[in-house]
XYZ file of C-alpha atoms in Angstrom:
428
model
C 91.414 107.203 100.736
C 89.530 108.010 97.494
C 85.771 107.951 96.963
C 83.764 107.716 93.742
C 83.111 111.396 92.784
C 79.437 110.891 91.900
C 78.858 109.705 95.441
C 81.030 112.237 97.216
C 78.163 114.198 98.723
C 76.482 111.005 99.902
C 79.722 109.705 101.341
C 80.338 113.012 103.110
C 77.015 112.673 104.858
C 77.518 109.004 105.676
C 80.984 109.510 107.047
C 79.900 112.390 109.249
C 82.318 114.924 107.787
C 79.489 117.386 107.155
C 77.524 116.680 110.325
C 75.942 119.245 112.595
C 76.380 119.258 116.337
C 75.157 115.934 117.729
C 74.960 115.042 121.418
C 77.765 112.809 122.644
C 76.847 109.176 123.281
C 75.781 108.170 126.741
C 76.023 104.983 128.715
C 72.795 102.892 128.750
C 70.201 103.778 131.363
C 71.063 100.731 133.464
C 74.213 102.599 134.475
C 77.866 101.581 134.342
C 79.448 99.045 136.653
C 82.835 100.681 136.081
C 84.302 104.135 135.934
C 87.038 104.520 133.344
C 90.079 106.599 134.236
C 92.568 107.802 131.621
C 96.209 108.718 132.202
C 98.567 110.089 129.533
C 100.979 107.545 128.075
C 104.042 109.428 126.766
C 105.273 108.003 123.472
C 108.792 107.952 121.986
C 107.625 108.921 118.486
C 109.164 111.697 116.382
C 107.831 115.234 116.713
C 105.940 114.713 113.459
C 104.509 111.203 113.176
C 101.373 109.404 112.015
C 99.936 106.035 110.906
C 100.690 104.170 114.172
C 100.438 100.460 114.855
C 100.363 98.953 118.358
C 100.721 95.220 119.054
C 101.902 92.815 121.729
C 104.985 90.619 121.337
C 105.247 86.998 122.592
C 107.412 88.105 125.551
C 104.681 90.465 126.802
C 106.338 93.658 125.605
C 104.459 96.128 123.410
C 105.519 97.306 119.964
C 104.646 100.732 118.575
C 105.453 101.656 114.974
C 104.862 104.879 113.054
C 105.740 106.810 109.914
C 107.873 109.946 110.204
C 108.704 112.288 107.323
C 112.302 113.238 106.635
C 114.054 115.477 104.123
C 113.972 112.839 101.379
C 110.822 110.838 102.061
C 109.597 108.806 105.011
C 110.963 106.525 107.691
C 109.164 103.591 109.251
C 110.249 103.485 112.898
C 109.366 101.507 115.992
C 109.983 101.289 119.739
C 109.437 98.573 122.342
C 107.686 99.147 125.687
C 108.880 96.717 128.355
C 109.049 96.729 132.167
C 107.212 100.051 132.272
C 109.503 102.031 129.984
C 110.285 102.629 126.335
C 113.459 101.363 124.739
C 115.160 103.644 122.193
C 113.319 104.055 118.900
C 114.833 102.336 115.863
C 114.457 102.667 112.116
C 112.977 99.760 110.180
C 113.262 101.240 106.689
C 113.090 104.487 104.763
C 112.243 105.478 101.225
C 111.422 108.330 98.892
C 109.052 106.291 96.710
C 106.601 105.089 99.329
C 102.851 105.298 99.139
C 101.840 107.117 102.340
C 98.167 107.449 103.096
C 95.891 108.109 106.084
C 93.908 104.890 105.572
C 96.310 102.297 104.106
C 99.000 102.139 106.772
C 102.088 100.052 107.640
C 101.966 97.239 110.188
C 104.402 95.619 112.606
C 104.026 92.121 114.099
C 106.102 89.592 116.025
C 106.124 85.901 115.146
C 106.145 83.158 117.783
C 109.959 83.034 117.805
C 110.145 86.763 118.685
C 111.275 87.922 115.237
C 109.757 91.177 113.998
C 107.965 91.580 110.684
C 107.145 94.931 109.068
C 104.960 95.788 106.088
C 104.747 99.034 104.121
C 103.782 100.274 100.654
C 105.880 101.415 97.683
C 104.707 103.123 94.504
C 105.041 100.883 91.476
C 104.207 103.048 88.434
C 103.423 106.526 87.185
C 99.827 106.096 88.322
C 99.739 107.651 91.814
C 97.377 104.910 92.962
C 99.538 101.977 91.849
C 101.577 100.534 94.688
C 102.975 97.284 96.070
C 103.048 95.610 99.470
C 106.565 95.102 100.874
C 107.440 92.764 103.748
C 110.674 92.580 105.780
C 111.850 90.553 108.784
C 114.307 91.127 111.622
C 115.536 88.402 113.979
C 116.926 90.903 116.518
C 114.952 94.115 115.907
C 118.100 95.897 114.693
C 119.111 94.457 111.340
C 116.334 94.072 108.797
C 116.206 91.912 105.692
C 115.826 93.365 102.243
C 112.079 93.665 101.657
C 110.218 91.292 99.383
C 107.133 92.112 97.352
C 104.265 90.073 98.734
C 102.511 89.603 95.373
C 104.082 88.654 92.037
C 101.426 89.693 89.486
C 103.512 92.629 88.241
C 100.505 94.823 87.495
C 100.572 98.585 88.033
C 97.545 98.479 90.302
C 96.655 98.893 93.962
C 97.794 96.342 96.538
C 97.324 97.157 100.197
C 95.070 97.221 103.262
C 97.114 94.469 104.840
C 96.541 92.246 107.870
C 99.321 90.186 109.464
C 99.193 87.273 111.922
C 101.768 84.812 113.346
C 102.050 81.497 111.491
C 103.589 78.434 113.164
C 106.887 78.618 115.029
C 108.565 81.336 112.966
C 106.350 82.434 110.075
C 103.859 85.160 109.270
C 100.478 85.045 107.569
C 99.306 87.953 105.450
C 96.128 89.049 103.703
C 95.748 92.030 101.385
C 93.410 93.673 98.904
C 94.725 93.028 95.401
C 93.906 95.048 92.283
C 95.504 92.845 89.635
C 92.164 92.275 87.908
C 91.620 96.022 87.551
C 94.585 96.415 85.199
C 93.640 97.565 81.720
C 89.891 97.182 82.219
C 89.015 100.855 82.115
C 87.246 100.345 85.390
C 85.917 102.975 87.706
C 86.293 106.716 87.510
C 89.996 107.267 87.037
C 90.483 107.737 90.755
C 91.943 104.301 91.293
C 88.943 102.173 92.270
C 86.948 99.563 90.439
C 83.235 100.294 90.413
C 82.130 97.845 87.746
C 79.763 94.947 88.269
C 82.221 92.109 88.526
C 84.715 93.354 85.918
C 88.003 94.678 87.223
C 87.037 94.176 90.850
C 89.357 94.358 93.828
C 90.060 90.919 95.323
C 91.195 89.539 98.681
C 94.263 87.285 98.745
C 96.311 85.562 101.435
C 99.654 83.790 101.790
C 102.162 82.793 104.433
C 105.886 83.533 104.604
C 108.539 81.486 106.336
C 111.576 82.805 108.223
C 113.528 83.015 104.955
C 110.801 85.189 103.433
C 109.731 82.427 101.056
C 106.063 82.549 100.119
C 103.681 79.609 100.471
C 100.004 78.851 99.860
C 99.003 82.057 98.119
C 95.326 81.989 97.231
C 92.412 84.199 96.356
C 89.853 84.345 99.160
C 87.246 86.614 97.583
C 86.908 87.609 93.922
C 85.076 90.879 94.630
C 85.576 93.122 97.634
C 85.148 96.746 98.585
C 88.060 98.674 97.123
C 89.707 100.472 100.010
C 88.385 99.374 103.394
C 90.833 98.028 105.951
C 91.014 94.301 106.611
C 91.387 92.863 110.120
C 92.740 89.560 111.406
C 93.181 87.682 114.662
C 95.055 84.424 115.259
C 93.842 82.492 118.290
C 92.858 79.153 119.733
C 89.943 78.831 117.318
C 92.013 79.540 114.210
C 92.483 82.592 112.015
C 89.652 85.104 111.792
C 89.865 87.483 108.828
C 87.297 90.264 108.353
C 86.823 92.691 105.477
C 84.151 94.683 103.681
C 82.658 92.633 100.884
C 80.933 93.803 97.748
C 78.531 92.230 95.285
C 77.065 93.110 91.890
C 74.260 95.016 93.607
C 76.813 97.179 95.513
C 75.937 95.673 98.890
C 78.996 96.358 101.058
C 78.558 94.375 104.257
C 81.197 92.919 106.563
C 82.406 89.428 105.665
C 84.428 86.904 107.645
C 86.713 84.083 106.530
C 87.698 81.578 109.222
C 90.677 79.282 108.812
C 90.790 76.091 110.850
C 92.839 72.894 110.501
C 91.043 71.991 107.284
C 91.755 75.347 105.647
C 89.753 78.477 104.913
C 86.024 78.084 105.404
C 83.582 79.808 103.017
C 83.064 83.547 103.343
C 79.925 84.721 105.107
C 78.495 87.961 106.378
C 78.859 88.760 110.056
C 75.414 90.365 109.832
C 73.032 91.068 106.955
C 73.109 94.861 107.030
C 72.278 95.004 103.314
C 74.036 98.353 103.006
C 73.876 99.407 99.355
C 76.727 101.858 98.825
C 77.936 102.892 95.333
C 81.423 103.795 96.570
C 84.009 102.703 99.090
C 83.433 104.220 102.548
C 87.098 103.683 103.554
C 85.968 102.294 106.892
C 86.899 98.675 107.545
C 86.012 96.273 110.372
C 87.994 95.154 113.418
C 88.154 91.678 114.978
C 89.545 90.163 118.155
C 89.172 86.943 120.141
C 89.890 85.525 123.573
C 89.674 81.780 124.013
C 86.507 80.584 122.263
C 84.902 84.023 122.194
C 85.260 86.467 119.314
C 84.023 89.969 118.517
C 83.705 92.053 115.349
C 83.018 95.806 115.200
C 82.198 97.826 112.105
C 80.655 100.933 110.553
C 77.554 100.731 108.359
C 74.631 102.889 107.195
C 71.939 100.617 105.732
C 69.061 103.109 106.017
C 71.159 106.215 105.518
C 71.949 106.584 109.224
C 75.545 105.859 110.226
C 75.747 103.059 112.788
C 78.517 101.520 114.835
C 77.812 97.800 115.238
C 79.376 95.201 117.506
C 78.768 91.437 117.381
C 79.809 88.539 119.630
C 80.545 84.881 118.918
C 80.698 82.221 121.602
C 82.076 79.534 119.292
C 85.302 81.035 118.035
C 83.801 82.929 115.139
C 81.768 80.090 113.654
C 78.536 82.006 114.293
C 77.672 85.481 115.554
C 74.688 86.750 117.470
C 72.622 89.792 116.622
C 74.805 92.910 116.900
C 74.293 95.717 119.338
C 74.624 99.393 118.342
C 77.049 101.271 120.620
C 76.650 104.551 118.706
C 74.647 106.042 115.856
C 74.052 109.299 114.001
C 75.870 111.579 111.581
C 78.678 112.258 114.056
C 79.774 108.608 113.962
C 83.028 108.268 112.017
C 83.585 104.602 112.798
C 87.317 103.842 112.410
C 86.826 101.156 115.024
C 89.251 99.072 117.084
C 88.574 96.196 119.486
C 90.663 94.367 122.090
C 89.715 91.640 124.558
C 90.873 90.015 127.762
C 89.408 87.535 130.252
C 87.047 90.145 131.694
C 85.506 91.482 128.525
C 85.872 93.674 125.466
C 87.257 97.156 124.793
C 85.820 99.135 121.887
C 87.325 102.374 120.514
C 85.897 104.643 117.826
C 85.870 108.212 116.488
C 83.127 110.820 116.312
C 83.065 114.259 114.705
C 80.507 117.028 115.060
C 80.501 120.844 115.169
C 82.420 120.782 118.450
C 85.281 118.774 116.973
C 86.529 115.232 116.638
C 86.622 112.962 119.663
C 87.965 109.528 120.554
C 85.737 107.240 122.624
C 86.266 104.013 124.529
C 83.692 101.596 125.967
C 84.006 98.471 128.103
C 81.636 95.509 127.672
C 80.976 92.224 129.395
C 82.190 89.272 127.283
C 78.738 88.437 125.916
C 77.985 92.152 125.246
C 74.908 91.931 127.477
C 76.155 94.868 129.509
C 78.060 98.010 128.710
C 80.161 98.470 131.826
C 81.575 101.925 131.190
C 82.161 104.608 128.560
C 84.662 107.448 128.311
C 85.533 110.273 125.957
C 89.266 109.688 125.891
C 90.278 112.799 123.980
C 88.970 115.836 122.150
C 91.192 116.151 119.109
C 92.435 119.318 117.468
C 92.491 117.620 114.095
C 89.454 117.032 111.934
C 88.584 114.879 108.968
C 90.828 112.132 107.684
C 94.153 113.473 108.912
C 93.616 111.815 112.296
C 93.570 108.383 110.673
C 92.744 105.274 112.684
C 93.341 104.788 116.413
C 95.088 101.682 117.760
C 93.931 99.753 120.816
C 95.487 97.047 122.979
C 94.321 95.208 126.097
C 97.120 95.095 128.661
C 96.808 93.602 132.166
C 93.205 94.651 132.619
C 93.750 98.098 131.140
C 93.336 99.532 127.664
C 96.173 101.271 125.850
C 95.274 103.652 123.052
C 97.451 105.420 120.481
C 96.098 107.859 117.900
C 97.101 110.627 115.510
C 96.145 114.229 116.154
C 96.900 117.217 113.920
C 98.335 120.233 115.734
C 99.210 123.417 113.824
C 99.076 121.416 110.601
C 101.500 118.744 111.841
C 100.534 115.139 112.700
C 101.528 114.017 116.197
C 100.995 110.775 118.092
C 99.191 110.688 121.419
C 98.795 107.838 123.895
C 96.773 107.009 126.970
C 96.212 104.171 129.431
C 92.605 103.663 130.530
C 91.979 101.777 133.754
C 88.632 100.463 135.007
C 87.638 101.460 138.529
C 84.609 99.957 140.261
C 81.823 102.531 140.517
C 80.862 103.579 144.033
C 77.672 102.027 145.337
C 74.715 104.272 146.023
C 74.130 104.938 149.731
């Protein structure tokens, strides 16, 4: 999204956009237990499409959403993958006043009753960086409700970077970054982000919506967060896990976690004490997933000036995390991480960019992260920089499904692949 101008050169180095050629990552010396095999996964998206989301529905089908430009603005569209084939794509909504951005993207989720919920962003004022979060619901996937604005502060400020999760039998939980306290404070640099020490800071809020789109239990979860890093959430047996990039008065921007159990939201804490002092938003949020009582968080950081990809495991549902491992490091590391888990372990996806181009990588880990089982360069992209956005990852029947944006001849296009693990041949 936008970065504090005084730190633009630093951010360029940290994000790898100015990196020289760096060797591609390799699997640890112990050797992989699996070979990873990728097959193309044709997608039903429009010829020009970007900002995908990929999630599973309660019936086992998969839901893919994307943004497609049209003559008057943009459409938010989706398709369902079931029984090995795609159903026809459908329109969720369209508008000519939407806020469309490579980093702050729409989301699609299904609640426990099978209803679909979609979220997107709409400009709210003359300021190009003032926008609202809209939420709509469909009981049948065809007819959609009129959207409601998730927040009711009425300020011409930023609201976005949303996470959704199923709530109860038919509801939806939501968390978002909220800029209401930045209104009229003269904060930051005029580029839409608060950089002050506690005054006009971005906040993290949450609420839940019922099937009639009535809001309940809105609350502030953190009074000072990083301005424009993605949030991530997972709803599982151990409760709700919500991760985001925090921020304090000393500009430490480490990854924080809020865990909600039967008694409510527990206090925020850092997944790991990186102590990364960063005077601007890196636009690079964390990812979280869980399976049973195990949970994993992946994130980008650069505490000593070297970009790192970190990955941490919890054996108690997110209550505590062990020391993280570092799957990748160096100036080529873009981050933009995704994680997905199943009974056999964890999938991790991330982006790199060096002089040879941008590439999408996938690794497979044992549940405890003690072993990296396999690693694969999934794709070498034609696009560079931010236009490729954030990949999406899903675990599906022992395989990994990936969807990402590439840029071909100046036009964004969606690509997909299915990666299957194959046992490595034993040495003779």
